[in-house]
Coordinates of C-alpha atoms in Angstrom, one line a residue:
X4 CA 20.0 -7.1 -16.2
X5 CA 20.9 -4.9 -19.4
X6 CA 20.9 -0.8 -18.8
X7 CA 19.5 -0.5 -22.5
X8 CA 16.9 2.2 -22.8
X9 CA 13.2 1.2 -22.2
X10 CA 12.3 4.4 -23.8
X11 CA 8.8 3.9 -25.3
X12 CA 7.8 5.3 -28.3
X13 CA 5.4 8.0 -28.9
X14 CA 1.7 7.5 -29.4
X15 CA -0.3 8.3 -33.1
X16 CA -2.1 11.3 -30.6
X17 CA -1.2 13.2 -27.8
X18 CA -3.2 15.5 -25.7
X19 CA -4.5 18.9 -26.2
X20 CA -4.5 19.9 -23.0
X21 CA -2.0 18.9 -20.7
X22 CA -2.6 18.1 -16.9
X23 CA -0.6 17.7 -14.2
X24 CA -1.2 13.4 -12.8
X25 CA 0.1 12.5 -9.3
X26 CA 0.4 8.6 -9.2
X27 CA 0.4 6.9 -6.1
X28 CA 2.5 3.8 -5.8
X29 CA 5.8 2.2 -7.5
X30 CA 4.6 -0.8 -8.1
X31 CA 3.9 -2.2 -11.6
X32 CA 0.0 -0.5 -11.7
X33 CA 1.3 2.8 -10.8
X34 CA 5.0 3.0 -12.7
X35 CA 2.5 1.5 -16.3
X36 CA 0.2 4.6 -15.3
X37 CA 3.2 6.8 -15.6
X38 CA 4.5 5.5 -18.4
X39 CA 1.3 5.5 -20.4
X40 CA 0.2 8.9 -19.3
X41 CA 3.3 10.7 -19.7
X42 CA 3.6 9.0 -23.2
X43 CA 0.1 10.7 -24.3
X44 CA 1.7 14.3 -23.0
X45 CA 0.9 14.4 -19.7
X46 CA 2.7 15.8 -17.1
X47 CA 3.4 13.1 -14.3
X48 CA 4.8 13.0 -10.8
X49 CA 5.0 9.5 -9.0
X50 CA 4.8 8.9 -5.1
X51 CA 6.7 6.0 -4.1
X52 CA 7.0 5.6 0.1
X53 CA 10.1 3.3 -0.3
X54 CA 13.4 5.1 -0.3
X55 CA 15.1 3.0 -3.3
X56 CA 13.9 0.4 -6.3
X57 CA 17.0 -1.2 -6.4
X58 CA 16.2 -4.7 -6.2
X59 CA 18.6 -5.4 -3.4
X60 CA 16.7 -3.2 -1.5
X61 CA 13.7 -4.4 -2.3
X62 CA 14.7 -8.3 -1.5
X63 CA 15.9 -7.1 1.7
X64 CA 13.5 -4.3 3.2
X65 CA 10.5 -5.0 1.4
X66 CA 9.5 -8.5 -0.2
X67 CA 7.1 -8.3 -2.6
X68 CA 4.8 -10.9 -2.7
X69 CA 5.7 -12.2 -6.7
X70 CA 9.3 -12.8 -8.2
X71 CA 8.4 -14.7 -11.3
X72 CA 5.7 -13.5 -13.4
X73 CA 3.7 -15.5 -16.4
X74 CA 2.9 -12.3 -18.4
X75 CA 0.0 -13.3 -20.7
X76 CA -0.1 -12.1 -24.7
X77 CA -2.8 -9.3 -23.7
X78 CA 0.0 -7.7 -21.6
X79 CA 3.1 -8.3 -24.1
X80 CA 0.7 -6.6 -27.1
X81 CA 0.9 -3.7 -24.6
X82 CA 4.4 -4.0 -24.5
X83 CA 4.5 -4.1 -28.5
X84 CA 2.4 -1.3 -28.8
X85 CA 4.3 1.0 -26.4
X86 CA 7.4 0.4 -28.6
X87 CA 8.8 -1.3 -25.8
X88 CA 9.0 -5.5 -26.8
X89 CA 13.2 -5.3 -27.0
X90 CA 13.3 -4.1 -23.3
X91 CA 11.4 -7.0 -22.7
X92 CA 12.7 -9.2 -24.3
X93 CA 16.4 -8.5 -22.3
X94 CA 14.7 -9.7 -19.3
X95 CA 12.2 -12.4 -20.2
X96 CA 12.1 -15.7 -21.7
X97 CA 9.3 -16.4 -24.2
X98 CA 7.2 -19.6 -23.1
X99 CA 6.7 -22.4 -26.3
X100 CA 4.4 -24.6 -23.8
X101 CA 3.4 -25.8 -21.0
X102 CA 4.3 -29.3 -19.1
X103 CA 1.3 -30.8 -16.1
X104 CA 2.7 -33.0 -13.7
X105 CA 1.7 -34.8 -10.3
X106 CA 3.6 -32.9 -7.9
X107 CA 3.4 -36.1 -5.4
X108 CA 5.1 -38.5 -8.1
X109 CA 6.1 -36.4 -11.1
X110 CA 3.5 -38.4 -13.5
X111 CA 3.4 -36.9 -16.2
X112 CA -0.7 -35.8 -16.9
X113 CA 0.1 -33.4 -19.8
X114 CA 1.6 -31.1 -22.2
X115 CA 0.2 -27.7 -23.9
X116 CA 2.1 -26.1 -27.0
X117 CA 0.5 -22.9 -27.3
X118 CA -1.2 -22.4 -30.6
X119 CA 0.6 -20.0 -33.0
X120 CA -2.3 -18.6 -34.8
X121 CA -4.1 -17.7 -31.7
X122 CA -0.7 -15.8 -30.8
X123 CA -0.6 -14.4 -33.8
X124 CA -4.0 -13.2 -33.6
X125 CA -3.9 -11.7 -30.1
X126 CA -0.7 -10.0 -30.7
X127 CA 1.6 -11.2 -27.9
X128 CA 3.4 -14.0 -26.5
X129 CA 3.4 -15.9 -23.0
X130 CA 6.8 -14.4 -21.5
X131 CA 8.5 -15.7 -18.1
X132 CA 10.4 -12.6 -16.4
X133 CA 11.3 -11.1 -12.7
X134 CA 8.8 -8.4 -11.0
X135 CA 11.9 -6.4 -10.2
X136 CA 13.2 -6.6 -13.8
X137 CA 9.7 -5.5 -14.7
X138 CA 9.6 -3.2 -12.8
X139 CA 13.3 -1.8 -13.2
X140 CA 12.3 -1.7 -17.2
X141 CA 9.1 0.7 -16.2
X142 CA 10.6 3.1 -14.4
X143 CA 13.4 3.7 -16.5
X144 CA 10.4 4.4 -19.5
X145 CA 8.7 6.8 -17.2
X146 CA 11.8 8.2 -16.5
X147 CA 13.2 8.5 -20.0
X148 CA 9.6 9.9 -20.9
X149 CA 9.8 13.0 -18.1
X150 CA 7.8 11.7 -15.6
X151 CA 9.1 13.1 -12.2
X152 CA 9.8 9.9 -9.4
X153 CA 10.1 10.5 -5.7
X154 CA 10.7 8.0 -3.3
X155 CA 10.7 8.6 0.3
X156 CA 7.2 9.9 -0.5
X157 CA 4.5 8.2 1.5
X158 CA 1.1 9.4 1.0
X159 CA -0.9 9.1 4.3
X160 CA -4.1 10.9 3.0
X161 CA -6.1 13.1 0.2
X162 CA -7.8 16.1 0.4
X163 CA -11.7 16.2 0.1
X164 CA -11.4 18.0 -3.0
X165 CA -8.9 14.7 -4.6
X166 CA -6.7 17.8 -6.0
X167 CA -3.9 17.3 -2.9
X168 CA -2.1 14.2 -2.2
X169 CA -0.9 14.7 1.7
X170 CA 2.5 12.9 2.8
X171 CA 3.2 11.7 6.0
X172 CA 5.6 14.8 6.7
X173 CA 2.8 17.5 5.5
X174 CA 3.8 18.4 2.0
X175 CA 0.8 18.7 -0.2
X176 CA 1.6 17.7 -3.6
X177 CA -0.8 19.1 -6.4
X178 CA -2.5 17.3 -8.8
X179 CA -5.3 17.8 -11.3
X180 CA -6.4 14.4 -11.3
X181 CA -4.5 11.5 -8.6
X182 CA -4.2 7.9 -10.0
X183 CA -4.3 5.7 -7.0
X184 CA -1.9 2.4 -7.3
X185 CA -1.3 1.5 -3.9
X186 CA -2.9 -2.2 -3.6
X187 CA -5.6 -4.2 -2.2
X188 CA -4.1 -3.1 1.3
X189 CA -3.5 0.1 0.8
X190 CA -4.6 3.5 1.5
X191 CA -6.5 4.3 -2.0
X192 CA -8.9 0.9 -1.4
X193 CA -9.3 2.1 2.2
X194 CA -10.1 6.0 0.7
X195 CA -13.1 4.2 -1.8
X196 CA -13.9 2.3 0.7
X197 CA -15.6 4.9 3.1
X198 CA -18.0 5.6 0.2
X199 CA -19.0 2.3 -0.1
X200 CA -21.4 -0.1 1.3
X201 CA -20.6 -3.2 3.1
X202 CA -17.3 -4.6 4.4
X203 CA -13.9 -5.2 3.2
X204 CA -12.8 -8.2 5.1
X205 CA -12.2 -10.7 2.4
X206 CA -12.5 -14.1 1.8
X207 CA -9.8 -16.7 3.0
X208 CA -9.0 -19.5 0.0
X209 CA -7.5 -22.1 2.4
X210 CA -4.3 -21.9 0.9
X211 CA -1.1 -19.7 1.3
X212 CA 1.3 -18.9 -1.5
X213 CA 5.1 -20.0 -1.2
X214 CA 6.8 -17.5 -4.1
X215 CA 10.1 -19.0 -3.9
X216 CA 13.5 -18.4 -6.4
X217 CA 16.5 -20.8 -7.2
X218 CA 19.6 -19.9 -8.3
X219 CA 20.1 -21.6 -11.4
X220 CA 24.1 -21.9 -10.8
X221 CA 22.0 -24.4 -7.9
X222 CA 20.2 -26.3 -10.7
X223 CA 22.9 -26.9 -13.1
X224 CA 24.6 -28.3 -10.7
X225 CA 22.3 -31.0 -10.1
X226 CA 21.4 -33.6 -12.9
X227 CA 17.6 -34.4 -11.7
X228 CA 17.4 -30.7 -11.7
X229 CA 19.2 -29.6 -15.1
X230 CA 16.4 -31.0 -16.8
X231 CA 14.0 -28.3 -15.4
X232 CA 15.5 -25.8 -16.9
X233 CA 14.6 -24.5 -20.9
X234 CA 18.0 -24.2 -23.4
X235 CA 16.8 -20.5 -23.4
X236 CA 17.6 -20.2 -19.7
X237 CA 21.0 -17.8 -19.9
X238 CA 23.4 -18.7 -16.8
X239 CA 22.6 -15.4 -15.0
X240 CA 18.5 -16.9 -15.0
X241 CA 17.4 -17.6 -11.8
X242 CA 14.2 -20.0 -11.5
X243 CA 11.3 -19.1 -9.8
X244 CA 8.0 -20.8 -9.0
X245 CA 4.7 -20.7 -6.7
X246 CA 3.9 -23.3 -4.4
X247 CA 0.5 -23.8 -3.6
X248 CA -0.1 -25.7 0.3
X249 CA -3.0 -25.8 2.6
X250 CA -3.5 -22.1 4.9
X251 CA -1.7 -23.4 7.8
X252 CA -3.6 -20.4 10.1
X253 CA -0.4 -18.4 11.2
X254 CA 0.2 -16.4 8.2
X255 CA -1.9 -13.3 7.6
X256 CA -3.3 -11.5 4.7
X257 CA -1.4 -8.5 5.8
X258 CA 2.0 -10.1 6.1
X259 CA 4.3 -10.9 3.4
X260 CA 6.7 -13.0 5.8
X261 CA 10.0 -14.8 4.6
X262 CA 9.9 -17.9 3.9
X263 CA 13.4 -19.9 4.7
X264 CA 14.0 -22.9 2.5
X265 CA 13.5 -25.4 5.8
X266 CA 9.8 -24.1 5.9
X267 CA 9.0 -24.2 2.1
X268 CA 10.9 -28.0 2.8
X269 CA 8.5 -29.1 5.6
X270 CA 5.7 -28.3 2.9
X271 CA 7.1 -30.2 0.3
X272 CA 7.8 -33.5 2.1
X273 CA 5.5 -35.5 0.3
X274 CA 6.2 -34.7 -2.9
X275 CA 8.3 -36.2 -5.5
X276 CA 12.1 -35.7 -5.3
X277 CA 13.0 -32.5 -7.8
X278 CA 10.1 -30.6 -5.7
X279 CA 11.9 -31.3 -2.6
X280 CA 15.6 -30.5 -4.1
X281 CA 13.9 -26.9 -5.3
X282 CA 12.6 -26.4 -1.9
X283 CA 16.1 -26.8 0.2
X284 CA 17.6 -24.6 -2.5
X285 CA 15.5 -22.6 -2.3
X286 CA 14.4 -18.8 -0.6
X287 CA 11.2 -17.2 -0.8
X288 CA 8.0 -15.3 0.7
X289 CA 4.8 -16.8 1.9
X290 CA 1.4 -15.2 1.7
X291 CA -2.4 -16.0 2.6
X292 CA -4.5 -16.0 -0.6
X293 CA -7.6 -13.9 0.2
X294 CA -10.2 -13.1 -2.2
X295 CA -11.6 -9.9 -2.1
X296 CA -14.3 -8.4 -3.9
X297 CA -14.1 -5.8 -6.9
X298 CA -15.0 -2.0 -5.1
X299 CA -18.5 -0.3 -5.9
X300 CA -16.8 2.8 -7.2
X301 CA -13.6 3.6 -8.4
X302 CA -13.7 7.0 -8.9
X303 CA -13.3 9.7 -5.3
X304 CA -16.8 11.4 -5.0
X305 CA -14.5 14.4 -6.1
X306 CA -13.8 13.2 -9.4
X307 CA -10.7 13.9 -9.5
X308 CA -8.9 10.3 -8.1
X309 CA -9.5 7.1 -9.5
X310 CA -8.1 3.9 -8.6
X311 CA -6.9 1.4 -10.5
X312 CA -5.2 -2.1 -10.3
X313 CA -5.0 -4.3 -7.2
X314 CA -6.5 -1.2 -5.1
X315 CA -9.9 -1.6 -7.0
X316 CA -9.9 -5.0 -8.8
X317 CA -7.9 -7.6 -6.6
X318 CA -6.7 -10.7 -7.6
X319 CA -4.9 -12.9 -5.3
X320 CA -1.1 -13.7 -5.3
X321 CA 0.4 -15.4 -8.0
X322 CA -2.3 -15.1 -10.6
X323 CA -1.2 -15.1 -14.3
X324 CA -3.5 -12.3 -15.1
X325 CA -3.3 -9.7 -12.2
X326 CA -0.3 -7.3 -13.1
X327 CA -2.1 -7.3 -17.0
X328 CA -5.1 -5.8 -15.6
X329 CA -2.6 -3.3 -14.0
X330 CA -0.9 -2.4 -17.7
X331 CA -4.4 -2.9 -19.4
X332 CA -6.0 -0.3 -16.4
X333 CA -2.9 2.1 -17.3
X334 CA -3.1 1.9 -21.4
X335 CA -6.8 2.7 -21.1
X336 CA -7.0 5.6 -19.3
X337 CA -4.0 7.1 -20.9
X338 CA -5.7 6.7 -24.1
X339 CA -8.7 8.0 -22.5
X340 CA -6.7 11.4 -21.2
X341 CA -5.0 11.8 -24.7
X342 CA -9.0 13.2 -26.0
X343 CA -8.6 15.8 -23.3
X344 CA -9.4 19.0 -24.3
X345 CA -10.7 20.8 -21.1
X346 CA -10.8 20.3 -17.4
X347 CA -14.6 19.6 -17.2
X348 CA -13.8 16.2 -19.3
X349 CA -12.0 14.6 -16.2
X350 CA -14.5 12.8 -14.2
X351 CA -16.4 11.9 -17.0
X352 CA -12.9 10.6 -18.2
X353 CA -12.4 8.8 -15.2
X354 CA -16.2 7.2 -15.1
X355 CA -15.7 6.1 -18.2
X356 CA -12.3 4.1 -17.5
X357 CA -14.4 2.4 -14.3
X358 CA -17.2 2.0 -17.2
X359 CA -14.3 0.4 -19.9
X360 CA -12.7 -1.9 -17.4
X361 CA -14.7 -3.0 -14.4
X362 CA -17.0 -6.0 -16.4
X363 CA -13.2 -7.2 -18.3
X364 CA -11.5 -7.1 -14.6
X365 CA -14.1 -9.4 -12.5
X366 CA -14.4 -11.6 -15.8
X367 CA -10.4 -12.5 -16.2
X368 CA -10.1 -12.5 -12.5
X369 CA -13.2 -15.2 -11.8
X370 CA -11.0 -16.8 -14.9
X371 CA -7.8 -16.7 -12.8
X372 CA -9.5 -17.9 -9.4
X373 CA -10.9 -21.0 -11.7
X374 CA -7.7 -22.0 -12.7
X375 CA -6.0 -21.9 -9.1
X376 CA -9.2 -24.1 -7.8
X377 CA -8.9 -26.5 -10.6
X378 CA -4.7 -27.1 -9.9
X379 CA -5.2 -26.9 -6.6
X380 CA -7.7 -29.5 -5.8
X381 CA -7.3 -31.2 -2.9
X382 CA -6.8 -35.5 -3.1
X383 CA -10.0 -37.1 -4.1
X384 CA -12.2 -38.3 -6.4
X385 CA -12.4 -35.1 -8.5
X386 CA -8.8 -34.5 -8.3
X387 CA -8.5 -38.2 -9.7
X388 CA -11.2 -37.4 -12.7
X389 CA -8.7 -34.3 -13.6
X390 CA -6.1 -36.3 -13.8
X391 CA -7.4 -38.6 -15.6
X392 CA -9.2 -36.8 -17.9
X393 CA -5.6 -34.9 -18.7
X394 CA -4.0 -38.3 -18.9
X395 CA -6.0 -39.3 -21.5
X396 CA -6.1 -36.1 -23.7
X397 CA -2.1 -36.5 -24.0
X398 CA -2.3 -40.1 -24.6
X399 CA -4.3 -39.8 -27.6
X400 CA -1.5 -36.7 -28.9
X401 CA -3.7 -33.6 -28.3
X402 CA -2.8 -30.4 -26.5
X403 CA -3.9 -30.8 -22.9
X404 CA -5.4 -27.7 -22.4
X405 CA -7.5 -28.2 -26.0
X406 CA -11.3 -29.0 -25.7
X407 CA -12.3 -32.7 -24.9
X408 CA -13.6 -35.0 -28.1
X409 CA -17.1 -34.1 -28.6
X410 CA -17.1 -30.5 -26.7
X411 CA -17.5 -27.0 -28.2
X412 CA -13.9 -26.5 -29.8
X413 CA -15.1 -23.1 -30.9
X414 CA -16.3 -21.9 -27.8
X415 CA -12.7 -22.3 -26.2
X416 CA -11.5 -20.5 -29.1
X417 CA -13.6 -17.5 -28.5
X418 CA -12.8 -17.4 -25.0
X419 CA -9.2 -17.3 -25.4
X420 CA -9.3 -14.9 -28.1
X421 CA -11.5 -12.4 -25.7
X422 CA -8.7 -13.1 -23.5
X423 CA -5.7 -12.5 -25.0
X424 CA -7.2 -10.6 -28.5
X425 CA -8.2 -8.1 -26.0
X426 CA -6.8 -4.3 -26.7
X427 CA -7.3 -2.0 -24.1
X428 CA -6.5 0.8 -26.7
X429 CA -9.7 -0.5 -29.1
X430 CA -11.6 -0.8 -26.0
X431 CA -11.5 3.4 -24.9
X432 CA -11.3 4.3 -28.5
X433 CA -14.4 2.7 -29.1
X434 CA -15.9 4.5 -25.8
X435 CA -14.8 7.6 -27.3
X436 CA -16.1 6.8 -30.5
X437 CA -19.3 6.0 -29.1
X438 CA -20.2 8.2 -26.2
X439 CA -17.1 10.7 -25.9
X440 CA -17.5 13.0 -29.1
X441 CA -21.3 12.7 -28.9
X442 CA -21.0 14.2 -24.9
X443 CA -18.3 17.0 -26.6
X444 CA -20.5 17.7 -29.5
X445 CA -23.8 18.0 -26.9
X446 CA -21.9 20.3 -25.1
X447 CA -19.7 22.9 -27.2
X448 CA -17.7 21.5 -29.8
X449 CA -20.4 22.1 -33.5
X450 CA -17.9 20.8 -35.8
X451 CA -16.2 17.5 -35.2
X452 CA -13.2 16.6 -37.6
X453 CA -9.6 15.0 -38.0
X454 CA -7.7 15.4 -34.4
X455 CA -8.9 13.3 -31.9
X456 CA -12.5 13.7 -33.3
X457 CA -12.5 17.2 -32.6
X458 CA -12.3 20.9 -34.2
X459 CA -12.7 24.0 -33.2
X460 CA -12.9 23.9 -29.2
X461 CA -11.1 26.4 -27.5
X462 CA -8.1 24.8 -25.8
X463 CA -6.4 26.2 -22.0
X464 CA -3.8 24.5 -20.4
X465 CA -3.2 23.8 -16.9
X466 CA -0.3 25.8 -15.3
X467 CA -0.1 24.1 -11.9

């Protein structure tokens, strides 16, 4: 991977008032919050437990759950916007279409060219890249933007108040306002959770995720494999896919387990012969998929923590759209903190960001859990009418993913424009357009003009 800088570039505003933001959790949700809200002016410190994020320490001590990520066009426009599309572009590979195959016999049921004026108009482009790389690019922005990384720093709890993150050693870190990135097991789901109603058990799909990775040194040297791989492919690429099998029972949600390549083989027996080759060649992770729901609240009854990503909107393992919601989540409250003028705006701030996001999250993520069920459909009748149906959409030279003769093509249209046209940016501007400057104006602020909306409000800054 190239050491270029993944510096992002500045913002049209920053903040008038700057606070001091305690993130916790290195993954992609929390290193995007630190990027995003040191960017606006903020001053950030991030909480990582793990004592590296080397990559080599990550395969070996702590395997995450993805390698390959499908990152949508709503998350490259983030990219674009944050100034930071040539860092991703060293570690990516920009998807032209998509191929649908039988995975028992390799028939070949479709092909999708994604449509360059819907690109155009959302503002991004399907990219293939490595979680690690991802996250390697992320934490050198935060870093290259001053925000302050510690690792070895597990949080084990918060203080009533949400303004002390505690570690596991005692050390109370300060913070005026605590992000909390820390997963759909972790401890900032398990902190909203004791204000909430109802359990958190979850729902099992009946299927477990292999998240496996080839060398491609292992495919070129194959024929029958070769062909897998794009011309854009450089030789240091390695492949990675998902593999989708029945829940076999022995796997739980709360295990990420390695996943040799003789047990990704004894799932892959039936299939046709390139699936098996990947699978002996292969390495991996397996995990249960487990659907669980999106949290009543986001926001600490302090108001002063919020949560965001995978701790308050899960998707499952593998989906195409679950580490966008994380960057989306991130660019949306950072645009939301770059209006702040005082600390009394915070958890009106942070309501707001639960307000912006939480109908767009369970939306795209019902979206997400569609698509699984329709590719995963178990042998049958309706699996056979899929098929089919696909089958005969590329035989008569349209797109397979395109609306069938006779359907709505317009309403796909709209769909995938509120998919991927989606700007988190536009979406708290317009909250602060709407509601933000009115609540300001209400309160103390009589003349209302070019920065940020506001003029003449008495500015203090924090000095903790």
């Amino acid at each position: 991977m190239s050491n270029a800088s993944a510096s992002a570039l500045p913002p049209e505003s920053k903040t008038f008032l700057q606070v001091h933001v305690v993130v916790v959790g290195g993954g992609v949700a929390g290193l995007s919050a630190a990027v995003a809200l040191s960017r606006v002016g903020h001053r950030v410190t991030l909480l990582e437990r793990d004592e590296d994020f080397d990559q080599a320490y990550a395969l070996r001590n702590k395997p995450t759950t993805v390698r390959g990520i499908r990152m949508p066009p709503n998350m490259t426009k983030i990219f674009n916007h944050w100034g930071m599309r040539s860092a991703i572009d060293e570690i990516g590979t920009v998807s032209g279409q998509v191929i649908m195959s039988r995975i028992e016999d390799s028939r070949t049921l479709g092909k999708h060219v994604w449509n360059h004026e819907m690109l155009e108009e959302a503002g991004g482009e399907f990219i293939f890249l490595d979680y690690h790389n991802l996250r390697q690019v992320l934490l050198r922005a935060a870093k290259d933007l001053g925000a302050t990384i510690r690792t070895n720093s597990e949080v084990s709890s918060v203080s009533d108040d949400g303004r002390y993150a505690i570690l596991t050693d005692g050390e109370r870190v300060h913070a005026d306002v605590i992000v909390g990135a820390t997963g759909r097991l972790g401890l900032i789901r398990d902190l909203l959770c004791q204000d909430q109603s109802g359990d958190d058990t979850g729902k099992p799909r009946g299927l477990m995720l292999f998240d496996a990775v080839v060398p491609a040194a292992k495919l070129r040297a194959d024929p029958e494999l070769r062909e897998l791989l794009h011309e854009e492919f450089s030789r240091d690429d390695d492949f990675a896919f998902y593999l989708y099998v029945p829940d076999d029972g022995k796997t739980p949600e709360a295990r990420v387990k390695a996943a040799p390549s003789e047990i990704i083989a004894a799932h892959t027996a039936n299939f046709e012969p390139r699936i098996q080759k990947l699978a002996a060649a292969a390495s991996g992770t397996c995990v249960k998929l487990v659907t669980r729901e999106v949290l009543e609240d986001w926001v600490h009854s302090s108001g002063r923590l919020v949560g965001i990503g995978d701790a308050v909107h899960p998707f499952v393992p593998g989906s195409i759209q679950g580490p966008c919601m994380s960057l989306e989540d991130a660019s949306v409250l950072a645009k939301l903190f770059s209006h702040l003028l005082e600390e009394s705006q915070i958890p009106s701030f942070l309501y707001a960001f639960e307000e912006i996001r939480r109908a767009r999250t369970v939306k795209i993520n019902d979206v997400d859990n569609n698509n699984i069920d329709f590719m995963t459909m178990p042998s049958g009748p309706m699996a056979t009418g899929r098929d089919d149906a696909m089958a005969a959409t590329f035989q008569a030279g349209r797109n397979a993913l395109d609306a069938e003769e006779g359907d709505d093509a317009s309403s796909q249209w709209t769909e995938n424009r509120e998919i991927f046209g989606y700007d988190a940016e536009d979406a708290a501007n317009e909250w602060w357009v709407s509601w933000g400057i009115l609540r300001l104006r209400a309160k103390d602020a009589p003349e209302l003009g070019e920065l940020s909306g506001v003029k003449g409000v008495a500015i203090a800054r924090s000095e903790h």
